[in-house]
Amino acid sequence: MVPELSVNAQDGAVPDSLVVVSNREPYSHERDDDGEIRVQSAAGGLTSALDPVMQSRGGTWVAWGSGDADMAVAEEGMIEVPPSAPTYDLKRVPLSDAAVQGYYYGYANQVLWPLCHEDTGRMWAEPAYWDQYRAVNEQFAEAVDTVADAGQPVWFQDYHLALAPRAVRERRPDATLLQFWHIPWPAPSVFRHCPHSDVLLDGLLACDVIGFHTAAYAEQFLHCVDRAFPAATIDTDSGTVVRGGDRTQVVANPLGIDVEAVRDRARTADVASIRDTVLGGSRSDPSIRLALGVERLDYSKGIPERIEALAHLWERRPDLRGAFTYVQKASRTREGIAAYRRYRADVVDAIERVNDRFGTVDWQPIVYTEANLDNETLAGLYRAADVAVVTPHRDGMNLVAHEYPAACVDGDGSLVLSELAGAATHLDGTLTVNPHDINAIADAIERALELGEAETSDRLTRLKHSVEALDSSQWVARQFSAGQSL
Ligand code: F6P
């Protein structure tokens, strides 16, 4: 069993200065309709875990310069960030349109994303995608080579950058290289669908440390290495791989959230007005119970099954019509890919059908919003919800499952969670479901609405403890202590 890193890592393990490499940048510059340039900070787990560390330790963050004014405000791609009080450098890698199409919309999101989410029917391995993926990984490696000082560790993030570690290792044989794979790692029988599986593994094995959210993903990775490279020496108990001149430590290092920040935002949120705004004044009768789903419109998220489950529930429990509303907060994503555009259309159609079937003059069963909610509003919405429903087919971790209990500062709230999300491995107190089991999802939502006060509070207490144990403040230190503590 691959070891899960101890929760309390040594802060001393974090280097004084480092290089982080990711597809998305922590700050982007965009031109608005008036031609004014505005800074946007990225939301999401990766940035909220790494930006504070970069701010306190310093170094360089290398990322795709995706903002339309990014290069105009940078000097040879370099800019100091955060823009309001700079503490570290951001090196923006400019990508051509062809590179974005082939590397981002192509290989990363039409080959690796469906592969790792074990949805191989959606894979489309156009040869040009692979060419662009390789070329962009080289481009990132070159950028790293221009900014990294000798001795500065380089930490690659996620599936966009599987080949860059090998490309940097060739330029810098003695560098300390790390990777964190934020999405699931598939079973060997699935991974072999990838026409470039061995090259991808070779790229990653140039790292000294590779982290995954769960021990199961780490083990599947080791099994894939074993199958691809029979001559490699693999110790699954300690998580080490020795192959040629490379020695790689593979670890489970779950990423959580900044618990206190979410809790603070929830505490100060004006819950009644947020509820009013999201539900629309006339529908916001405070006695109506609320369930909530928050996700990108990604086909891995299991939204259609959830909508079907809700229809089953309102069908068999007419007393819940008018008494319980489901809010779906959705964000448009990766719309350069047809499968994502179709998914959004399917979700919107399914919601309309349910609303036509069960809705009344005074009550709308499902409220759907694509509004760009700020973190404060989102925390208020979590707090307003009696139940959060997180039912992905597959998910590396899922941080909504962490944020919801942290925001339940009134001591009530239940979480219906897919057993196939990484979070299910780590969170205690959930109502766990198979995300394809429509009856089970309906049952779990019904149960969540009817749990007594004592059980709700007991489950929420357990949930909060598990979320606190994975607070993001320790994640970076754990990754860096990997080589030392195992
Ligand atoms: O979960 C993987 C991930 O890359 C996250 O890091 C990120 O928040 C999300 O997917 C969004 O993806 P994209 O960068 O394609 O918009």
XYZ file of C-alpha atoms and ligand atoms in Angstrom:
502
model
C 0.000 0.000 0.000
C 1.497 3.348 -1.058
C 1.907 5.447 2.085
C -0.264 8.493 2.642
C 1.982 11.300 3.848
C 1.645 12.209 7.493
C -0.787 15.050 8.082
C 1.681 17.211 9.974
C 4.548 17.859 7.653
C 7.592 19.906 8.538
C 7.359 23.471 7.234
C 11.144 23.326 7.142
C 10.843 20.982 4.179
C 9.552 23.816 1.969
C 12.482 25.388 0.093
C 13.307 29.075 0.466
C 12.489 29.673 -3.145
C 10.935 27.479 -5.829
C 9.665 27.270 -9.374
C 6.027 26.246 -9.889
C 4.894 25.242 -13.381
C 1.209 24.975 -14.306
C -1.079 25.391 -17.273
C -3.238 28.116 -15.668
C -1.640 31.257 -14.274
C -2.422 32.656 -10.818
C -3.009 36.182 -12.202
C -4.067 37.152 -15.710
C -4.487 40.518 -17.399
C -7.588 40.973 -19.513
C -8.795 43.947 -21.561
C -12.409 44.880 -20.839
C -14.914 46.368 -23.314
C -13.588 49.904 -22.676
C -10.030 48.832 -23.445
C -9.046 49.054 -19.752
C -6.660 46.316 -18.566
C -7.824 44.479 -15.465
C -6.150 41.836 -13.323
C -7.999 38.661 -12.507
C -6.853 36.206 -9.890
C -7.549 32.558 -10.576
C -10.001 30.675 -8.405
C -9.493 27.004 -7.594
C -7.610 24.671 -5.326
C -4.245 24.787 -7.038
C -3.884 28.573 -6.838
C -5.257 28.899 -3.333
C -2.766 26.296 -2.069
C 0.291 27.525 -3.978
C -0.102 31.304 -4.173
C 0.363 31.858 -0.392
C 3.500 29.697 -0.426
C 4.929 31.550 -3.407
C 4.120 34.828 -1.686
C 5.968 33.818 1.470
C 8.921 31.949 -0.106
C 9.355 33.684 -3.453
C 10.532 32.255 -6.743
C 8.959 32.012 -10.174
C 5.616 30.657 -11.376
C 5.706 29.546 -15.023
C 2.313 29.316 -16.791
C 0.486 29.818 -20.071
C -0.082 33.535 -20.631
C -3.750 33.117 -21.532
C -5.021 36.639 -20.763
C -5.469 38.858 -23.835
C -3.402 41.662 -22.256
C -0.877 39.362 -20.527
C 2.052 40.018 -22.817
C 1.360 43.760 -23.112
C 1.965 44.291 -19.382
C 4.881 41.827 -19.024
C 8.505 42.338 -19.993
C 9.697 39.391 -22.069
C 6.856 37.458 -20.490
C 7.971 38.300 -16.922
C 5.852 40.214 -14.435
C 5.975 40.524 -10.654
C 2.875 39.376 -8.784
C 0.559 39.753 -6.925
C 0.142 43.003 -8.897
C -0.929 44.963 -5.771
C 2.109 43.924 -3.650
C 4.618 41.902 -5.665
C 6.500 39.096 -3.947
C 7.330 36.623 -6.722
C 7.774 36.440 -10.511
C 5.314 35.122 -13.034
C 6.818 33.892 -16.308
C 4.127 33.797 -18.971
C 4.542 31.285 -21.778
C 2.895 32.580 -24.967
C 1.041 29.872 -26.894
C -0.005 30.175 -30.545
C -3.637 29.458 -31.489
C -2.545 26.156 -33.034
C -0.758 25.228 -29.798
C -3.827 26.046 -27.689
C -6.021 23.970 -30.005
C -3.679 20.975 -30.091
C -2.225 21.001 -26.584
C -5.067 22.336 -24.399
C -8.336 21.579 -26.275
C -6.718 18.600 -27.985
C -4.326 16.344 -26.114
C -4.870 17.545 -22.539
C -8.662 17.672 -22.685
C -9.640 15.162 -25.387
C -7.077 12.473 -24.600
C -5.708 12.739 -21.053
C -8.842 14.100 -19.353
C -11.239 11.357 -20.597
C -8.500 8.727 -20.202
C -7.844 9.575 -16.551
C -11.573 9.848 -15.858
C -11.897 6.353 -17.364
C -14.236 7.559 -20.111
C -12.261 6.267 -23.090
C -15.251 6.489 -25.468
C -14.717 10.255 -25.450
C -11.001 10.062 -26.331
C -9.956 11.461 -29.682
C -6.209 11.141 -30.260
C -5.710 13.285 -33.363
C -1.997 13.012 -34.284
C -1.617 16.813 -34.356
C -2.755 16.958 -30.711
C 0.181 14.838 -29.628
C 2.623 16.901 -31.718
C 1.378 20.088 -30.074
C 1.377 18.558 -26.590
C 5.019 17.555 -27.015
C 5.983 20.931 -28.471
C 4.241 22.904 -25.699
C 5.806 20.727 -22.985
C 9.197 21.526 -24.582
C 8.288 25.208 -24.593
C 7.480 25.039 -20.862
C 10.767 23.200 -20.209
C 12.689 25.913 -22.046
C 10.934 28.587 -20.010
C 11.862 26.738 -16.798
C 15.453 26.552 -17.971
C 15.613 30.310 -18.447
C 14.199 31.175 -14.998
C 15.285 28.417 -12.583
C 18.370 29.119 -10.464
C 20.704 26.230 -9.706
C 19.341 24.315 -6.716
C 15.802 25.718 -6.998
C 13.284 22.818 -6.979
C 10.804 22.781 -9.865
C 7.236 21.661 -9.161
C 5.049 20.728 -12.168
C 1.278 20.675 -11.782
C -1.212 18.363 -13.425
C -1.878 16.465 -16.634
C -0.972 19.309 -18.982
C 2.679 18.800 -18.083
C 3.550 15.100 -18.189
C 6.480 15.454 -20.597
C 8.071 18.671 -19.347
C 9.847 16.958 -16.382
C 11.891 14.729 -18.748
C 12.681 17.733 -20.955
C 13.960 19.678 -17.924
C 15.881 16.644 -16.585
C 17.765 16.456 -19.923
C 18.825 20.069 -19.495
C 19.415 19.852 -15.722
C 20.454 16.339 -14.625
C 20.791 17.334 -10.947
C 17.635 19.400 -10.504
C 15.000 18.446 -7.917
C 11.785 17.886 -9.872
C 8.290 17.244 -8.494
C 4.851 16.654 -10.017
C 1.345 16.692 -8.562
C -1.317 14.971 -10.669
C -4.587 16.705 -9.736
C -6.955 14.337 -11.552
C -7.474 10.566 -11.062
C -4.932 8.076 -12.356
C -6.701 5.283 -14.276
C -6.448 1.496 -13.950
C -3.745 -0.123 -16.153
C -6.431 -1.717 -18.364
C -7.712 1.793 -19.138
C -4.348 3.546 -19.366
C -3.249 1.166 -22.123
C -5.888 2.770 -24.401
C -3.529 5.715 -24.698
C -1.295 5.423 -27.766
C 1.493 7.320 -25.994
C 1.279 5.704 -22.565
C 4.962 4.733 -22.294
C 6.232 8.164 -23.314
C 3.956 9.828 -20.779
C 5.199 7.534 -18.001
C 8.791 8.126 -19.026
C 8.219 11.904 -18.844
C 6.773 11.673 -15.351
C 9.441 9.303 -14.044
C 12.024 12.048 -14.556
C 10.575 13.482 -11.309
C 11.969 12.816 -7.845
C 8.489 12.968 -6.311
C 5.042 12.428 -7.862
C 1.950 13.142 -5.747
C -1.649 11.978 -6.122
C -4.770 12.707 -4.053
C -5.261 9.079 -2.979
C -3.220 5.957 -2.357
C -5.414 4.144 -4.920
C -4.355 6.508 -7.744
C -0.716 6.178 -6.682
C -0.969 2.394 -6.770
C -2.608 2.383 -10.191
C 0.232 4.571 -11.429
C 2.775 2.063 -10.089
C 0.906 -0.812 -11.765
C 1.016 1.086 -15.072
C 4.777 1.609 -14.671
C 5.206 -2.077 -13.876
C 3.329 -3.089 -17.019
C 5.154 -0.602 -19.278
C 8.688 -1.079 -17.928
C 9.233 -4.643 -16.639
C 12.908 -3.853 -15.953
C 12.028 -1.102 -13.447
C 12.309 -1.930 -9.732
C 9.055 -1.036 -8.009
C 8.320 -1.199 -4.300
C 4.590 -0.659 -3.810
C 4.924 -0.590 -0.002
C 7.219 2.391 -0.003
C 6.031 3.818 -3.338
C 9.453 3.922 -4.978
C 10.395 3.302 -8.599
C 13.981 2.872 -9.760
C 14.414 2.878 -13.515
C 17.660 3.561 -15.368
C 19.156 6.583 -13.667
C 15.839 7.747 -12.174
C 14.577 7.158 -8.649
C 11.017 8.373 -8.080
C 9.031 8.546 -4.874
C 5.276 8.150 -5.500
C 3.033 9.436 -2.708
C -0.565 10.083 -1.715
C -0.828 13.720 -0.696
C -4.495 14.828 -0.608
C -5.127 18.525 -1.310
C -7.761 20.259 0.798
C -8.906 23.866 1.184
C -8.092 26.894 3.332
C -10.731 25.946 5.918
C -10.569 29.126 7.988
C -10.971 31.357 4.911
C -14.132 29.519 3.788
C -15.510 29.535 7.334
C -14.896 33.292 7.681
C -16.609 34.056 4.394
C -19.613 31.929 5.415
C -19.825 33.610 8.827
C -19.999 37.099 7.359
C -22.256 36.243 4.406
C -25.715 37.797 4.245
C -27.398 34.441 3.748
C -30.978 35.712 3.437
C -30.143 38.179 0.702
C -27.944 35.675 -1.167
C -30.804 33.184 -1.049
C -33.179 35.853 -2.333
C -30.876 36.852 -5.187
C -30.140 33.304 -6.329
C -33.697 31.998 -5.973
C -35.371 35.173 -7.191
C -37.402 37.124 -4.622
C -40.822 35.597 -5.348
C -39.542 32.019 -5.005
C -37.468 32.462 -1.908
C -39.967 31.402 0.772
C -37.581 30.695 3.695
C -39.409 27.497 4.628
C -38.385 25.852 1.344
C -35.528 23.386 1.902
C -32.553 23.729 -0.431
C -30.168 21.270 -2.054
C -27.192 22.585 -4.007
C -24.807 21.431 -6.743
C -21.789 23.520 -7.778
C -19.697 22.491 -10.751
C -18.081 23.212 -14.080
C -20.211 21.855 -16.938
C -17.937 18.858 -17.340
C -19.248 15.448 -18.427
C -17.410 13.813 -15.530
C -19.644 15.603 -12.991
C -22.751 13.377 -13.204
C -25.273 16.232 -13.432
C -27.860 14.496 -15.716
C -28.165 11.482 -13.362
C -28.670 13.865 -10.459
C -31.462 15.715 -12.302
C -33.114 12.398 -13.105
C -32.819 11.392 -9.447
C -34.535 14.637 -8.427
C -37.363 13.922 -10.872
C -37.782 10.468 -9.284
C -37.902 12.051 -5.864
C -40.553 14.638 -6.743
C -42.499 11.905 -8.539
C -42.686 9.558 -5.591
C -42.883 12.258 -2.915
C -45.475 14.816 -4.064
C -45.302 16.356 -0.587
C -41.775 17.555 -1.445
C -43.081 19.582 -4.404
C -43.165 23.182 -3.291
C -41.212 22.246 -0.163
C -37.776 21.563 -1.586
C -35.761 23.265 -4.373
C -32.526 22.212 -6.023
C -30.053 24.945 -7.045
C -27.547 24.116 -9.775
C -24.672 26.574 -9.961
C -22.853 25.772 -13.206
C -19.800 27.271 -14.926
C -19.204 27.047 -18.651
C -15.925 25.366 -19.452
C -13.748 24.130 -22.361
C -16.343 25.174 -24.907
C -13.886 24.739 -27.770
C -14.726 21.024 -27.431
C -18.022 19.754 -28.891
C -18.607 17.255 -26.059
C -18.657 20.125 -23.536
C -21.083 22.208 -25.613
C -23.385 19.205 -25.972
C -23.189 18.454 -22.260
C -24.275 21.958 -21.355
C -27.206 21.772 -23.786
C -28.246 18.385 -22.334
C -28.110 19.677 -18.756
C -30.142 22.790 -19.600
C -32.745 20.692 -21.509
C -33.057 18.156 -18.690
C -33.613 20.941 -16.149
C -36.258 22.587 -18.348
C -38.114 19.284 -18.687
C -38.178 18.737 -14.919
C -39.301 22.312 -14.299
C -42.093 21.988 -16.903
C -43.229 18.716 -15.381
C -43.302 19.618 -11.702
C -43.170 23.418 -11.502
C -46.126 25.508 -10.356
C -46.919 29.216 -10.428
C -45.301 29.642 -6.996
C -42.501 27.118 -7.125
C -39.642 26.262 -9.503
C -38.147 22.821 -8.722
C -34.650 23.524 -10.128
C -33.011 26.924 -10.170
C -30.143 26.985 -12.654
C -27.533 29.718 -12.646
C -24.367 30.362 -14.606
C -23.804 33.653 -12.763
C -20.199 34.294 -11.834
C -20.538 34.158 -8.036
C -17.730 35.577 -5.925
C -16.328 33.475 -3.078
C -18.375 35.321 -0.449
C -21.655 34.702 -2.266
C -20.741 31.069 -2.824
C -19.982 30.601 0.881
C -23.364 32.149 1.714
C -25.085 29.810 -0.723
C -23.377 26.800 0.858
C -24.558 28.005 4.236
C -28.108 28.423 2.968
C -28.231 24.880 1.557
C -29.565 22.004 3.676
C -27.858 19.480 1.415
C -24.957 19.584 -1.057
C -25.021 16.981 -3.827
C -21.616 16.111 -5.306
C -21.998 13.090 -7.593
C -19.205 12.968 -10.198
C -18.597 9.769 -12.172
C -14.961 10.258 -11.295
C -13.095 13.185 -9.720
C -9.495 13.599 -8.570
C -10.585 15.076 -5.228
C -13.510 17.570 -5.515
C -13.037 20.595 -3.315
C -16.736 21.570 -3.241
C -17.083 18.514 -0.991
C -14.561 20.188 1.351
C -15.923 23.739 1.080
C -19.547 22.868 1.833
C -19.037 21.402 5.343
C -16.528 24.148 6.171
C -19.183 26.752 5.291
C -21.936 25.064 7.368
C -21.262 27.328 10.346
C -24.806 26.966 11.728
C -24.176 23.318 12.576
C -26.547 21.830 10.008
C -26.023 20.520 6.501
C -25.556 17.118 4.865
C -23.302 16.011 2.038
C -24.370 13.462 -0.584
C -21.103 12.341 -2.153
C -20.113 10.037 -5.012
C -18.049 7.083 -3.871
C -15.926 7.668 -6.998
C -14.694 11.136 -6.018
C -11.249 11.252 -4.377
C -12.910 13.114 -1.493
C -14.858 9.946 -0.595
C -11.574 8.340 0.471
C -10.902 11.089 2.969
C -14.238 12.450 4.237
C -16.145 10.823 7.071
C -19.836 11.608 7.695
C -21.048 11.717 4.070
C -24.095 10.010 2.563
C -22.224 8.036 -0.060
C -23.720 6.996 -3.409
C -22.809 5.342 -6.676
C -23.104 8.286 -9.136
C -24.815 6.126 -11.786
C -27.417 4.770 -9.366
C -30.335 7.137 -9.888
C -32.517 5.520 -7.204
C -29.674 5.635 -4.694
C -29.082 9.354 -5.362
C -32.811 10.051 -4.901
C -32.816 8.015 -1.674
C -29.749 9.812 -0.348
C -31.197 13.292 -1.009
C -34.460 12.224 0.619
C -32.593 10.820 3.596
C -30.493 13.972 3.914
C -33.677 16.068 4.041
C -35.121 13.875 6.762
C -32.166 13.150 9.030
C -32.834 14.109 12.622
C -30.951 16.986 14.219
C -28.635 14.714 16.216
C -27.512 12.624 13.244
C -27.099 15.676 10.997
C -24.926 17.325 13.597
C -22.895 14.177 14.254
C -22.200 13.665 10.539
C -21.336 17.318 10.028
C -18.924 17.261 12.962
C -17.136 14.259 11.451
C -17.086 15.929 8.056
C -15.595 19.115 9.468
C -12.867 17.164 11.246
C -11.865 15.346 8.096
C -11.827 18.574 6.087
C -9.729 20.321 8.754
C -7.228 17.451 8.757
C -6.518 18.104 5.061
C -6.262 21.897 5.303
C -4.299 23.150 2.289
C -1.689 24.901 4.463
C 0.157 21.599 4.962
C -0.056 20.278 1.417
C 3.049 21.944 0.008
C 5.174 20.973 3.018
C 3.975 17.364 2.739
C 4.971 17.152 -0.922
C 8.454 18.513 -0.206
C 8.931 16.316 2.831
C 8.106 13.217 0.737
C 11.658 12.373 -0.199
C 12.844 12.968 3.370
C 10.204 11.311 5.561
C 9.568 8.003 3.821
O -9.292 19.439 -12.005
C -8.313 19.683 -12.927
C -8.314 21.125 -13.374
O -7.261 21.373 -14.253
C -8.209 22.057 -12.221
O -6.903 22.291 -11.836
C -8.945 23.250 -12.721
O -9.556 23.959 -11.699
C -9.997 22.672 -13.602
O -9.536 21.424 -14.021
C -10.371 23.673 -14.671
O -9.884 23.350 -15.893
P -9.437 24.354 -17.007
O -8.106 24.885 -16.608
O -9.406 23.512 -18.220
O -10.453 25.459 -17.076
